[in-house]
Amino acid sequence: MTDVRREKDPRFGFQLYSLRDIDDPLDTVIRHVGDAGVEGVEFAGVDAAGVAGEDPDDIRGALDAASVSAAGAHVDLAAIESEPAAVAARCTTLGCDRVVVPWLDPEHFRSAASVRRAAERLSAAADELSDRGLDLHYHNHDQEFVRVDGEYALHRLLALADGVGLEPDLGWAGAAGAEPLTLLSRYADRIDLLHLKDYDAETGTTVPVGDGDIDLSAVADAASGHGIDWVIYEAEGGADTYDTLDAAAQVGADHFSD
């Protein structure tokens, strides 16, 4: 995680989970990302065996050929716990030094005791990765915004999880009733990358970017002001087509480019 924050424009990336049902091999998807003018990708499905079943060396070659950077990698906590050295090696091959735990089940946020246990696991995983030159972050959905002893479970988790950064998903935070920009400001010194997603506050759901209540200009200003490295576009619903990538590239050009 970045220790000293300076105002700077963030880089704009694309979470490859957004194209999870595309039939093309991953190197082809990465080439499309580069052709769209998007600077980086965040991987989903990295584990000790590889990158969504593909060879990390081949994927690193595709990244280099497309002039696309590896902004981060989503890795299940259990995979880090069981084979931290192998996970770290795969990420290092990709040129990625930020590992993100993308999900913990709602049961982890039902009591103070369960939150503490989750924080202890995250801290231990962070130590394992730190020894290998990588940082660990946690990505929220909406289950972290239940109240535990009067405060959001997410706040309690982060207070206890030493050495763990936050990848705030702004859409899920907003859908849960939290204020995304307040969350961003509160944890700015622990945020290197954020998920750009939109939400409908009335229905409590996430929606495509631009169709909801997120203020893209305000997000851009906050990300720049807090010195956040990456703004990463993610789409979870709808058809998996390259139109999703094109829409992301347009958002990046309109709001997150010089």
PDB file of C-alpha atoms in Angstrom, residues 20 38 41 43 56 65-66 72 79 102 105 111 120 151 157 162 173 180 187 191-192 207-208 224:
ATOM      1  CA  ARG A  20     -16.202 -13.929 -17.797  1.00  0.00           C
ATOM      2  CA  VAL A  38      -7.599   0.823 -21.463  1.00  0.00           C
ATOM      3  CA  VAL A  41      -6.624  -5.199 -16.235  1.00  0.00           C
ATOM      4  CA  PHE A  43      -7.548 -10.515 -13.061  1.00  0.00           C
ATOM      5  CA  PRO A  56       0.831 -17.092 -16.370  1.00  0.00           C
ATOM      6  CA  ALA A  65       2.319  -7.316 -26.412  1.00  0.00           C
ATOM      7  CA  ALA A  66      -0.822  -5.254 -25.775  1.00  0.00           C
ATOM      8  CA  GLY A  72      -4.323  -6.401  -9.482  1.00  0.00           C
ATOM      9  CA  ALA A  79      -6.103 -20.218  -2.080  1.00  0.00           C
ATOM     10  CA  PRO A 102     -12.837 -10.553  -3.620  1.00  0.00           C
ATOM     11  CA  ASP A 105     -19.479 -15.068   2.856  1.00  0.00           C
ATOM     12  CA  SER A 111     -21.144 -11.024  14.982  1.00  0.00           C
ATOM     13  CA  GLU A 120      -7.241 -12.510  11.773  1.00  0.00           C
ATOM     14  CA  GLU A 151     -21.126   0.100  13.395  1.00  0.00           C
ATOM     15  CA  LEU A 157     -13.020  -5.646  10.014  1.00  0.00           C
ATOM     16  CA  ASP A 162      -3.538  -5.126  10.254  1.00  0.00           C
ATOM     17  CA  ALA A 173     -21.311   0.290  -0.971  1.00  0.00           C
ATOM     18  CA  PRO A 180     -19.281   5.761  -1.394  1.00  0.00           C
ATOM     19  CA  TYR A 187      -9.830   4.821   4.100  1.00  0.00           C
ATOM     20  CA  ILE A 191      -6.726   2.343  -0.915  1.00  0.00           C
ATOM     21  CA  ASP A 192      -4.522   1.758  -3.943  1.00  0.00           C
ATOM     22  CA  VAL A 207     -26.571  -0.908 -12.140  1.00  0.00           C
ATOM     23  CA  PRO A 208     -24.390  -0.192 -15.191  1.00  0.00           C
ATOM     24  CA  SER A 224      -7.072  12.090  -7.927  1.00  0.00           C
TER      25      SER A 224
END
